[in-house]
Amino acid sequence: MKRRGKVDRSRDQMEDELNNRLKTLDLSSRSSVSGTGLVYSDIFTHHQNLWEPSHVESPHRVTSIMKELETQELLSHCIRVEPREATEDELLLAHMKPYVDMIKSTQTMSESELHTLSEKYDSVYLHPESFKVCASAVGSVLQLVDRVMTSELRNGFAVIRPPGHHAQANEPNGFCVFNSVAIAARYAQVKHSASRVLIVDWDVHHGQGIQYLFQEDPSVLYFSVHRYEQGSFWPHLAESDGGFVGSGRAEGLTMNLAWDKTGMTDADYITAFQQLLLPVAYEFQPQLVLVSAGFDAAAGDQKGEMCVSPQCFHVLTHLLMSLAEGRLVLALEGGYNLQSTAEGVAACVRALLGGACPSLTPPTATSDSALQSLSRTVSAQYPHWASLQVLGGVSLAEGSVIRAMTDEQSTEWPSSAPSVVTTTGLVYDERMMEHLNLWDRHHPEQPQRIAKIFSKHQQLGLVDRCQRIPARLATEEELTMCHSKQHVKLIKSSSVMKSRDLHKLGEEFNSIFFNNQSFHSAQLAAGGCFNAVERILRGEVSNGVAIVRPPGHHAETDSPCGFCFFNTAALAARHAQKLSHPAPLRVLILDWDVHHGNGTQHMFEDDDSVLYISLHRYDNGIFFPSSEDAAPNRVGVAKGAGFNVNVAWSGGRMGDSDYLAAFHHVVMPIATEFNPGLVLVSAGFDAARGDPLGGYHVTPEGYAHLTHLLMSLAGGRVLLVLEGGYNLSSISDSMALCTSMLLGDPPPSLVTPLPPPHHCAVATIIEVIRHHAPYWRSLRINIPESVRASLPSLKHRGKRSSKGKGRKSEQSGTDRPPLPPAGAKDLMAEHSLDQLTQGLASLDISHTSVSHTPATSTPVGGARSKVRPSPEVTCEGEVKAESSSVAVCEQNQSADSTLPQTQIVVGDEAAGRAGAELEAAGACGWSKPQMCVELTCGGGTDESSLYVVDPLSWCPHLDSVKPLPSSGINIYMPCQDCGSEAENWICLTCYQVLCGRYVNEHMVTHGVVSEHPLVLSFSDLSVWCYRCESYVHNQVLFEAKNAAHCAKFGEEIPPWS
């Protein structure tokens, strides 16, 4: 007991320290950082070949770049940074002293001596000023690293020469003398304490110099995409192939994507980033990204013979800006077509400055050769990165495709280019608050949703940074673009109905309420989006956000559904296409609302001009809207086959890792191949952490990263349209961060370390890829069965140990990436206290609850009715038959249980209802869901069931518990809202008494609106935490529990021990 108390005190001290740190921690410190640094000096023209003046690595490379930057009016937007010479100590970070001394000695050599020395090496020439120029090139990159790491600048580009990535520790190689980027990585580690650095090398030649320096270093992730052709292309090294992954503790930290053909296109490079680099980089979580930016893969370069456009380099740069909170430094390497190189650099600088991504030109489908190279590299890296283990064994014959994507380009609309200034439009009209529920003032789809979001935008200064777009009433004719005339007429009729008739009309539909302003509000929501689309397509704004209600994606052609009257996003898509007519306009509708957009799918499932992608909670058809139409195998019909993508989650409490995995491996590859001219986001935020209906854990930061990824599409023409989301704080924070991304702010950091995807998410993604690989080339990465079979049981988040040693919480060791390289393990141990503190700020404690069972709508404590076992949702996609005599083993129950006669049945709230109850369920599960852990003994149908709960011993919200009021606790007090005396709860923050879920749900609403997390039940004296979604039993709660116990039973409970 003494030792336990000591541990408790130690933990209390740690909690106090972390709480203090969290209060002072500025989690948005990078959001205010601005400025793109640019380093250049005439010194870089002094290094030249004295005996071969026409050498391709010439001074004209940098002068033509500066001329192009001036022509495109980019220089004036950059912050010029003066170069400096690197010191000898800095050069020694990557090179041997004898080698540095030798290069230094060239300053006094004659031309013949220089020529003789140069001939000793592969593709090298030296000049009397080479040492000074090369040292300045290194120092220039270090200058940018200093300013980016100290947040003086957001990012930067070094226009330097000669290149550096081939230079080795003790010899020059391939035009390179000092390895600028390698030295910069070491410098960031030494001077700025960066423990994880990512180096991306897109020069067409493999940067073997960088690889040699870091191939045994677990703190540096090196990614190179280069021409290889089975080793026939320079530098002709076996270790340049995709099978080389690093060695020792750094296995998995060298990634070579080796092209075996020339002519690789934008689509090949972008797919490589989406499917390989970004997933691994997000898992690695670098603190700085350095790019060896060679442009000899650019179209027209005589050495590279590739077909990469300037637009592609812009997109690649934009994608990298999502990492390391935007700390990104590019340094010029190769590139020998002067115009192509100059245009490539200008595109990268435009991206760094925040310019909208340009539209891509066809082809946008990945080539077969690129897929083979990708499959080879991913297979080699597969054992080392959990983020790659969501890919399976897709095997299709070369070129086979059920529906070939046309290469017809979407209509080119005006954009903000060549200006680097992007403008975000904002739609908001408080008249949309007039739609409200007359009979239930605590209904989750409340008017305050949009007011709170707009207020948050004002607080953060986002409104002032946006261009306001007025809402207008959509005309009845416009509404018939997606709805029947009868439907429009019906909704319009509600404007003049009496209260009784409004209530009766609402009862005819699934989860619908009317008042006399409902039609008007829905018209404003649609009309506001029409105005936003018009301005985006005309180039008056770059992108937009529409803070509108009521939501729309559940509305069908001829009926309202799930809080929705008119399908706002669908109408906006049709309006955009009407504006572009007769030119075709392809539209992507990305729906990340936690509920499937049944209405949107039905409207476009036979249309190949609209790609609908939905990420939603499915739970094998149990979760609202409870239809098999939301399943992954529903891919569209007729010519729309392949254009309907359902990422339908079943099981697990999905969060950032899961949504990012789906984006990297499904959403972005398909969307890029589709090549839309406009992106509409059905932006529901009910998958957000803390939402009372969704039960998922996506953070505001997670939504920000998803938005940033989408901005690489459609020339940056993205419109976010509010759908669901019912935790006022969650939706406000989430949508505000999305708007911040649209405005060009750097994506914020995610929790460190980012957990691997939930194994149920992996199962879903694999299933989606299986159904859609026949339609989309970019999904056809094939991992041989032998590679997958050679791995031990995958230990993705939520997967039980293969040894079956009982339960482990999702924060346990089973959450770590399967078979991480030794270096990756070291990286986890090296996270600083600052990073740990930041991680704890968004730590999701709910995974330490009863089990890893499928997520549910946020449970509410209290006496819960004892329902029969119900269909169990499993990750494998099966629904186990309902049976009162056969219980289903809980997923994390030990495989070697010693109680064969006793099974645990875990029914989650949505899954814990019988079929009839499901049918009557309200929208989004707003119908008193239930949660139980049922212990069935004997298995007989007449046996009684015992309900057990495993509470948390601690939760991070205990500091919200306030001292008891002087009057104590009166357990007989009625609900302060409705007067009910049945199943009441008391808030442990403000001590209001309100009724529970099975009465009028007033405490549920209070928890959402007030954000007071802990409540105590008058029925069983249990304490529930809304944010952790679990019961809690902790000494902090003893005073309140004891007071309630005394009031109820007239005696105190035993002292806490």
PDB file of N, CA and C in Angstrom, residues 839-917:
ATOM      1  N   GLY A 839       1.108  15.584 -27.547  1.00  0.00           N
ATOM      2  CA  GLY A 839       0.343  14.368 -27.825  1.00  0.00           C
ATOM      3  C   GLY A 839      -0.729  14.148 -26.780  1.00  0.00           C
ATOM      4  N   LEU A 840      -0.371  14.390 -25.509  1.00  0.00           N
ATOM      5  CA  LEU A 840      -1.344  14.188 -24.444  1.00  0.00           C
ATOM      6  C   LEU A 840      -2.508  15.153 -24.563  1.00  0.00           C
ATOM      7  N   ALA A 841      -2.248  16.312 -25.163  1.00  0.00           N
ATOM      8  CA  ALA A 841      -3.316  17.300 -25.321  1.00  0.00           C
ATOM      9  C   ALA A 841      -4.460  16.738 -26.131  1.00  0.00           C
ATOM     10  N   SER A 842      -4.148  15.856 -27.052  1.00  0.00           N
ATOM     11  CA  SER A 842      -5.212  15.292 -27.881  1.00  0.00           C
ATOM     12  C   SER A 842      -5.323  13.793 -27.693  1.00  0.00           C
ATOM     13  N   LEU A 843      -4.755  13.282 -26.574  1.00  0.00           N
ATOM     14  CA  LEU A 843      -4.781  11.846 -26.354  1.00  0.00           C
ATOM     15  C   LEU A 843      -6.196  11.367 -26.159  1.00  0.00           C
ATOM     16  N   ASP A 844      -6.514  10.275 -26.802  1.00  0.00           N
ATOM     17  CA  ASP A 844      -7.848   9.707 -26.728  1.00  0.00           C
ATOM     18  C   ASP A 844      -7.846   8.591 -25.705  1.00  0.00           C
ATOM     19  N   ILE A 845      -8.363   8.882 -24.539  1.00  0.00           N
ATOM     20  CA  ILE A 845      -8.333   7.914 -23.461  1.00  0.00           C
ATOM     21  C   ILE A 845      -9.436   6.875 -23.608  1.00  0.00           C
ATOM     22  N   SER A 846     -10.393   7.142 -24.475  1.00  0.00           N
ATOM     23  CA  SER A 846     -11.568   6.277 -24.532  1.00  0.00           C
ATOM     24  C   SER A 846     -11.222   4.857 -24.906  1.00  0.00           C
ATOM     25  N   HIS A 847     -10.063   4.644 -25.517  1.00  0.00           N
ATOM     26  CA  HIS A 847      -9.720   3.292 -25.933  1.00  0.00           C
ATOM     27  C   HIS A 847      -9.399   2.391 -24.759  1.00  0.00           C
ATOM     28  N   THR A 848      -9.301   2.968 -23.562  1.00  0.00           N
ATOM     29  CA  THR A 848      -9.037   2.126 -22.411  1.00  0.00           C
ATOM     30  C   THR A 848     -10.334   1.658 -21.771  1.00  0.00           C
ATOM     31  N   SER A 849     -11.437   1.849 -22.463  1.00  0.00           N
ATOM     32  CA  SER A 849     -12.712   1.430 -21.930  1.00  0.00           C
ATOM     33  C   SER A 849     -12.901  -0.063 -22.081  1.00  0.00           C
ATOM     34  N   VAL A 850     -14.114  -0.520 -21.955  1.00  0.00           N
ATOM     35  CA  VAL A 850     -14.389  -1.939 -21.820  1.00  0.00           C
ATOM     36  C   VAL A 850     -13.683  -2.795 -22.846  1.00  0.00           C
ATOM     37  N   SER A 851     -13.695  -2.413 -24.088  1.00  0.00           N
ATOM     38  CA  SER A 851     -13.135  -3.281 -25.114  1.00  0.00           C
ATOM     39  C   SER A 851     -12.874  -2.503 -26.370  1.00  0.00           C
ATOM     40  N   HIS A 852     -12.474  -3.236 -27.396  1.00  0.00           N
ATOM     41  CA  HIS A 852     -12.254  -2.636 -28.714  1.00  0.00           C
ATOM     42  C   HIS A 852     -13.421  -2.932 -29.612  1.00  0.00           C
ATOM     43  N   THR A 853     -14.575  -2.927 -29.060  1.00  0.00           N
ATOM     44  CA  THR A 853     -15.740  -3.264 -29.848  1.00  0.00           C
ATOM     45  C   THR A 853     -16.086  -2.132 -30.782  1.00  0.00           C
ATOM     46  N   PRO A 854     -16.948  -2.409 -31.763  1.00  0.00           N
ATOM     47  CA  PRO A 854     -17.310  -1.358 -32.706  1.00  0.00           C
ATOM     48  C   PRO A 854     -17.791  -0.108 -32.013  1.00  0.00           C
ATOM     49  N   ALA A 855     -17.426   1.013 -32.568  1.00  0.00           N
ATOM     50  CA  ALA A 855     -17.797   2.290 -31.980  1.00  0.00           C
ATOM     51  C   ALA A 855     -19.291   2.513 -32.076  1.00  0.00           C
ATOM     52  N   THR A 856     -19.767   3.385 -31.223  1.00  0.00           N
ATOM     53  CA  THR A 856     -21.193   3.651 -31.197  1.00  0.00           C
ATOM     54  C   THR A 856     -21.413   5.127 -31.038  1.00  0.00           C
ATOM     55  N   SER A 857     -22.676   5.522 -31.169  1.00  0.00           N
ATOM     56  CA  SER A 857     -23.009   6.880 -30.797  1.00  0.00           C
ATOM     57  C   SER A 857     -22.630   7.045 -29.339  1.00  0.00           C
ATOM     58  N   THR A 858     -22.290   8.248 -28.953  1.00  0.00           N
ATOM     59  CA  THR A 858     -21.783   8.448 -27.616  1.00  0.00           C
ATOM     60  C   THR A 858     -22.749   7.921 -26.581  1.00  0.00           C
ATOM     61  N   PRO A 859     -22.309   6.951 -25.765  1.00  0.00           N
ATOM     62  CA  PRO A 859     -23.206   6.386 -24.775  1.00  0.00           C
ATOM     63  C   PRO A 859     -23.481   7.377 -23.664  1.00  0.00           C
ATOM     64  N   VAL A 860     -24.571   7.166 -23.022  1.00  0.00           N
ATOM     65  CA  VAL A 860     -24.936   7.976 -21.870  1.00  0.00           C
ATOM     66  C   VAL A 860     -25.230   7.028 -20.741  1.00  0.00           C
ATOM     67  N   GLY A 861     -24.686   7.325 -19.593  1.00  0.00           N
ATOM     68  CA  GLY A 861     -24.821   6.395 -18.486  1.00  0.00           C
ATOM     69  C   GLY A 861     -26.240   6.310 -17.964  1.00  0.00           C
ATOM     70  N   GLY A 862     -26.386   5.526 -16.917  1.00  0.00           N
ATOM     71  CA  GLY A 862     -27.701   5.384 -16.317  1.00  0.00           C
ATOM     72  C   GLY A 862     -28.170   3.961 -16.365  1.00  0.00           C
ATOM     73  N   ALA A 863     -29.268   3.665 -15.704  1.00  0.00           N
ATOM     74  CA  ALA A 863     -29.813   2.320 -15.734  1.00  0.00           C
ATOM     75  C   ALA A 863     -30.212   1.999 -17.152  1.00  0.00           C
ATOM     76  N   ARG A 864     -29.646   0.935 -17.687  1.00  0.00           N
ATOM     77  CA  ARG A 864     -29.880   0.635 -19.088  1.00  0.00           C
ATOM     78  C   ARG A 864     -30.728  -0.617 -19.212  1.00  0.00           C
ATOM     79  N   SER A 865     -31.679  -0.558 -20.102  1.00  0.00           N
ATOM     80  CA  SER A 865     -32.563  -1.703 -20.263  1.00  0.00           C
ATOM     81  C   SER A 865     -31.788  -2.912 -20.709  1.00  0.00           C
ATOM     82  N   LYS A 866     -32.216  -4.079 -20.297  1.00  0.00           N
ATOM     83  CA  LYS A 866     -31.500  -5.306 -20.590  1.00  0.00           C
ATOM     84  C   LYS A 866     -32.049  -5.898 -21.870  1.00  0.00           C
ATOM     85  N   VAL A 867     -31.372  -5.591 -22.953  1.00  0.00           N
ATOM     86  CA  VAL A 867     -31.830  -6.051 -24.252  1.00  0.00           C
ATOM     87  C   VAL A 867     -31.215  -7.395 -24.572  1.00  0.00           C
ATOM     88  N   ARG A 868     -31.837  -8.092 -25.503  1.00  0.00           N
ATOM     89  CA  ARG A 868     -31.289  -9.358 -25.956  1.00  0.00           C
ATOM     90  C   ARG A 868     -30.018  -9.115 -26.743  1.00  0.00           C
ATOM     91  N   PRO A 869     -29.165 -10.135 -26.833  1.00  0.00           N
ATOM     92  CA  PRO A 869     -27.991  -9.979 -27.703  1.00  0.00           C
ATOM     93  C   PRO A 869     -28.441  -9.648 -29.106  1.00  0.00           C
ATOM     94  N   SER A 870     -27.612  -8.881 -29.785  1.00  0.00           N
ATOM     95  CA  SER A 870     -27.993  -8.385 -31.091  1.00  0.00           C
ATOM     96  C   SER A 870     -26.927  -8.734 -32.106  1.00  0.00           C
ATOM     97  N   PRO A 871     -27.191  -8.459 -33.393  1.00  0.00           N
ATOM     98  CA  PRO A 871     -26.164  -8.744 -34.396  1.00  0.00           C
ATOM     99  C   PRO A 871     -24.864  -8.055 -34.032  1.00  0.00           C
ATOM    100  N   GLU A 872     -23.766  -8.790 -34.088  1.00  0.00           N
ATOM    101  CA  GLU A 872     -22.477  -8.212 -33.745  1.00  0.00           C
ATOM    102  C   GLU A 872     -21.775  -7.726 -34.998  1.00  0.00           C
ATOM    103  N   VAL A 873     -21.273  -6.528 -34.931  1.00  0.00           N
ATOM    104  CA  VAL A 873     -20.510  -5.995 -36.049  1.00  0.00           C
ATOM    105  C   VAL A 873     -19.077  -6.460 -35.917  1.00  0.00           C
ATOM    106  N   THR A 874     -18.548  -7.049 -36.945  1.00  0.00           N
ATOM    107  CA  THR A 874     -17.158  -7.484 -36.926  1.00  0.00           C
ATOM    108  C   THR A 874     -16.396  -6.834 -38.056  1.00  0.00           C
ATOM    109  N   CYS A 875     -15.084  -6.726 -37.887  1.00  0.00           N
ATOM    110  CA  CYS A 875     -14.263  -6.071 -38.907  1.00  0.00           C
ATOM    111  C   CYS A 875     -14.193  -6.882 -40.174  1.00  0.00           C
ATOM    112  N   GLU A 876     -14.436  -8.170 -40.039  1.00  0.00           N
ATOM    113  CA  GLU A 876     -14.325  -9.015 -41.216  1.00  0.00           C
ATOM    114  C   GLU A 876     -15.522  -8.877 -42.135  1.00  0.00           C
ATOM    115  N   GLY A 877     -16.446  -8.021 -41.741  1.00  0.00           N
ATOM    116  CA  GLY A 877     -17.553  -7.742 -42.636  1.00  0.00           C
ATOM    117  C   GLY A 877     -18.728  -8.667 -42.467  1.00  0.00           C
ATOM    118  N   GLU A 878     -18.798  -9.438 -41.379  1.00  0.00           N
ATOM    119  CA  GLU A 878     -19.917 -10.338 -41.209  1.00  0.00           C
ATOM    120  C   GLU A 878     -20.803  -9.840 -40.088  1.00  0.00           C
ATOM    121  N   VAL A 879     -22.057 -10.170 -40.159  1.00  0.00           N
ATOM    122  CA  VAL A 879     -22.976  -9.895 -39.073  1.00  0.00           C
ATOM    123  C   VAL A 879     -23.395 -11.229 -38.501  1.00  0.00           C
ATOM    124  N   LYS A 880     -23.070 -11.441 -37.247  1.00  0.00           N
ATOM    125  CA  LYS A 880     -23.375 -12.727 -36.652  1.00  0.00           C
ATOM    126  C   LYS A 880     -24.847 -12.771 -36.273  1.00  0.00           C
ATOM    127  N   ALA A 881     -25.445 -13.893 -36.528  1.00  0.00           N
ATOM    128  CA  ALA A 881     -26.883 -14.027 -36.338  1.00  0.00           C
ATOM    129  C   ALA A 881     -27.268 -13.784 -34.895  1.00  0.00           C
ATOM    130  N   GLU A 882     -28.388 -13.130 -34.721  1.00  0.00           N
ATOM    131  CA  GLU A 882     -28.880 -12.859 -33.382  1.00  0.00           C
ATOM    132  C   GLU A 882     -29.372 -14.157 -32.772  1.00  0.00           C
ATOM    133  N   SER A 883     -28.928 -14.404 -31.566  1.00  0.00           N
ATOM    134  CA  SER A 883     -29.332 -15.642 -30.914  1.00  0.00           C
ATOM    135  C   SER A 883     -29.278 -15.450 -29.425  1.00  0.00           C
ATOM    136  N   SER A 884     -30.306 -15.876 -28.761  1.00  0.00           N
ATOM    137  CA  SER A 884     -30.310 -15.749 -27.316  1.00  0.00           C
ATOM    138  C   SER A 884     -29.613 -16.927 -26.655  1.00  0.00           C
ATOM    139  N   SER A 885     -29.350 -17.976 -27.400  1.00  0.00           N
ATOM    140  CA  SER A 885     -28.731 -19.147 -26.796  1.00  0.00           C
ATOM    141  C   SER A 885     -27.244 -19.240 -27.078  1.00  0.00           C
ATOM    142  N   VAL A 886     -26.781 -18.525 -28.069  1.00  0.00           N
ATOM    143  CA  VAL A 886     -25.362 -18.577 -28.400  1.00  0.00           C
ATOM    144  C   VAL A 886     -24.803 -17.174 -28.310  1.00  0.00           C
ATOM    145  N   ALA A 887     -23.881 -16.973 -27.404  1.00  0.00           N
ATOM    146  CA  ALA A 887     -23.246 -15.661 -27.269  1.00  0.00           C
ATOM    147  C   ALA A 887     -22.018 -15.597 -28.144  1.00  0.00           C
ATOM    148  N   VAL A 888     -21.628 -14.379 -28.452  1.00  0.00           N
ATOM    149  CA  VAL A 888     -20.470 -14.178 -29.315  1.00  0.00           C
ATOM    150  C   VAL A 888     -19.310 -13.682 -28.477  1.00  0.00           C
ATOM    151  N   CYS A 889     -18.163 -14.286 -28.643  1.00  0.00           N
ATOM    152  CA  CYS A 889     -16.989 -13.887 -27.863  1.00  0.00           C
ATOM    153  C   CYS A 889     -16.591 -12.464 -28.181  1.00  0.00           C
ATOM    154  N   GLU A 890     -16.326 -11.716 -27.150  1.00  0.00           N
ATOM    155  CA  GLU A 890     -15.834 -10.355 -27.337  1.00  0.00           C
ATOM    156  C   GLU A 890     -14.482 -10.420 -28.001  1.00  0.00           C
ATOM    157  N   GLN A 891     -14.255  -9.453 -28.868  1.00  0.00           N
ATOM    158  CA  GLN A 891     -13.115  -9.520 -29.783  1.00  0.00           C
ATOM    159  C   GLN A 891     -11.785  -9.650 -29.072  1.00  0.00           C
ATOM    160  N   ASN A 892     -11.630  -9.021 -27.936  1.00  0.00           N
ATOM    161  CA  ASN A 892     -10.341  -9.059 -27.273  1.00  0.00           C
ATOM    162  C   ASN A 892     -10.293 -10.080 -26.141  1.00  0.00           C
ATOM    163  N   GLN A 893     -11.294 -10.923 -26.051  1.00  0.00           N
ATOM    164  CA  GLN A 893     -11.288 -11.942 -25.027  1.00  0.00           C
ATOM    165  C   GLN A 893     -10.145 -12.911 -25.290  1.00  0.00           C
ATOM    166  N   SER A 894      -9.496 -13.343 -24.240  1.00  0.00           N
ATOM    167  CA  SER A 894      -8.369 -14.256 -24.387  1.00  0.00           C
ATOM    168  C   SER A 894      -8.768 -15.507 -25.126  1.00  0.00           C
ATOM    169  N   ALA A 895      -7.891 -15.922 -26.057  1.00  0.00           N
ATOM    170  CA  ALA A 895      -8.170 -17.111 -26.852  1.00  0.00           C
ATOM    171  C   ALA A 895      -8.140 -18.357 -26.001  1.00  0.00           C
ATOM    172  N   ASP A 896      -7.388 -18.311 -24.900  1.00  0.00           N
ATOM    173  CA  ASP A 896      -7.289 -19.509 -24.063  1.00  0.00           C
ATOM    174  C   ASP A 896      -8.069 -19.322 -22.774  1.00  0.00           C
ATOM    175  N   SER A 897      -9.284 -18.842 -22.917  1.00  0.00           N
ATOM    176  CA  SER A 897     -10.144 -18.610 -21.765  1.00  0.00           C
ATOM    177  C   SER A 897     -10.372 -19.892 -20.993  1.00  0.00           C
ATOM    178  N   THR A 898     -10.385 -19.751 -19.685  1.00  0.00           N
ATOM    179  CA  THR A 898     -10.623 -20.927 -18.849  1.00  0.00           C
ATOM    180  C   THR A 898     -12.085 -21.067 -18.480  1.00  0.00           C
ATOM    181  N   LEU A 899     -12.946 -20.270 -19.075  1.00  0.00           N
ATOM    182  CA  LEU A 899     -14.368 -20.330 -18.772  1.00  0.00           C
ATOM    183  C   LEU A 899     -15.149 -20.651 -20.025  1.00  0.00           C
ATOM    184  N   PRO A 900     -15.093 -21.883 -20.508  1.00  0.00           N
ATOM    185  CA  PRO A 900     -15.750 -22.213 -21.767  1.00  0.00           C
ATOM    186  C   PRO A 900     -17.254 -22.083 -21.698  1.00  0.00           C
ATOM    187  N   GLN A 901     -17.832 -22.144 -20.509  1.00  0.00           N
ATOM    188  CA  GLN A 901     -19.281 -22.062 -20.385  1.00  0.00           C
ATOM    189  C   GLN A 901     -19.758 -20.617 -20.315  1.00  0.00           C
ATOM    190  N   THR A 902     -18.831 -19.674 -20.257  1.00  0.00           N
ATOM    191  CA  THR A 902     -19.212 -18.284 -20.082  1.00  0.00           C
ATOM    192  C   THR A 902     -18.661 -17.457 -21.232  1.00  0.00           C
ATOM    193  N   GLN A 903     -19.552 -16.810 -21.928  1.00  0.00           N
ATOM    194  CA  GLN A 903     -19.123 -15.942 -23.011  1.00  0.00           C
ATOM    195  C   GLN A 903     -19.517 -14.514 -22.730  1.00  0.00           C
ATOM    196  N   ILE A 904     -18.681 -13.623 -23.227  1.00  0.00           N
ATOM    197  CA  ILE A 904     -19.001 -12.197 -23.081  1.00  0.00           C
ATOM    198  C   ILE A 904     -19.585 -11.692 -24.381  1.00  0.00           C
ATOM    199  N   VAL A 905     -20.712 -11.056 -24.287  1.00  0.00           N
ATOM    200  CA  VAL A 905     -21.315 -10.442 -25.467  1.00  0.00           C
ATOM    201  C   VAL A 905     -21.202  -8.939 -25.310  1.00  0.00           C
ATOM    202  N   VAL A 906     -20.637  -8.308 -26.280  1.00  0.00           N
ATOM    203  CA  VAL A 906     -20.527  -6.852 -26.244  1.00  0.00           C
ATOM    204  C   VAL A 906     -21.398  -6.284 -27.336  1.00  0.00           C
ATOM    205  N   GLY A 907     -22.437  -5.592 -26.969  1.00  0.00           N
ATOM    206  CA  GLY A 907     -23.261  -4.938 -27.982  1.00  0.00           C
ATOM    207  C   GLY A 907     -23.035  -3.454 -27.902  1.00  0.00           C
ATOM    208  N   ASP A 908     -22.668  -2.828 -28.982  1.00  0.00           N
ATOM    209  CA  ASP A 908     -22.496  -1.385 -28.923  1.00  0.00           C
ATOM    210  C   ASP A 908     -23.850  -0.714 -29.098  1.00  0.00           C
ATOM    211  N   GLU A 909     -23.855   0.572 -28.920  1.00  0.00           N
ATOM    212  CA  GLU A 909     -25.141   1.260 -28.833  1.00  0.00           C
ATOM    213  C   GLU A 909     -25.967   1.109 -30.100  1.00  0.00           C
ATOM    214  N   ALA A 910     -25.322   1.307 -31.239  1.00  0.00           N
ATOM    215  CA  ALA A 910     -26.093   1.204 -32.464  1.00  0.00           C
ATOM    216  C   ALA A 910     -26.373  -0.241 -32.785  1.00  0.00           C
ATOM    217  N   ALA A 911     -25.404  -1.121 -32.499  1.00  0.00           N
ATOM    218  CA  ALA A 911     -25.582  -2.525 -32.823  1.00  0.00           C
ATOM    219  C   ALA A 911     -26.400  -3.235 -31.775  1.00  0.00           C
ATOM    220  N   GLY A 912     -26.644  -2.584 -30.656  1.00  0.00           N
ATOM    221  CA  GLY A 912     -27.316  -3.235 -29.554  1.00  0.00           C
ATOM    222  C   GLY A 912     -28.809  -3.134 -29.625  1.00  0.00           C
ATOM    223  N   ARG A 913     -29.380  -3.010 -30.790  1.00  0.00           N
ATOM    224  CA  ARG A 913     -30.818  -2.898 -30.930  1.00  0.00           C
ATOM    225  C   ARG A 913     -31.334  -3.976 -31.843  1.00  0.00           C
ATOM    226  N   ALA A 914     -32.477  -4.459 -31.560  1.00  0.00           N
ATOM    227  CA  ALA A 914     -33.071  -5.469 -32.424  1.00  0.00           C
ATOM    228  C   ALA A 914     -33.502  -4.819 -33.725  1.00  0.00           C
ATOM    229  N   GLY A 915     -33.820  -5.663 -34.713  1.00  0.00           N
ATOM    230  CA  GLY A 915     -34.151  -5.136 -36.028  1.00  0.00           C
ATOM    231  C   GLY A 915     -35.286  -4.144 -35.999  1.00  0.00           C
ATOM    232  N   ALA A 916     -36.307  -4.420 -35.240  1.00  0.00           N
ATOM    233  CA  ALA A 916     -37.447  -3.506 -35.197  1.00  0.00           C
ATOM    234  C   ALA A 916     -37.042  -2.167 -34.612  1.00  0.00           C
ATOM    235  N   GLU A 917     -36.180  -2.232 -33.593  1.00  0.00           N
ATOM    236  CA  GLU A 917     -35.724  -0.985 -33.001  1.00  0.00           C
ATOM    237  C   GLU A 917     -34.910  -0.186 -34.002  1.00  0.00           C
TER     238      GLU A 917
END
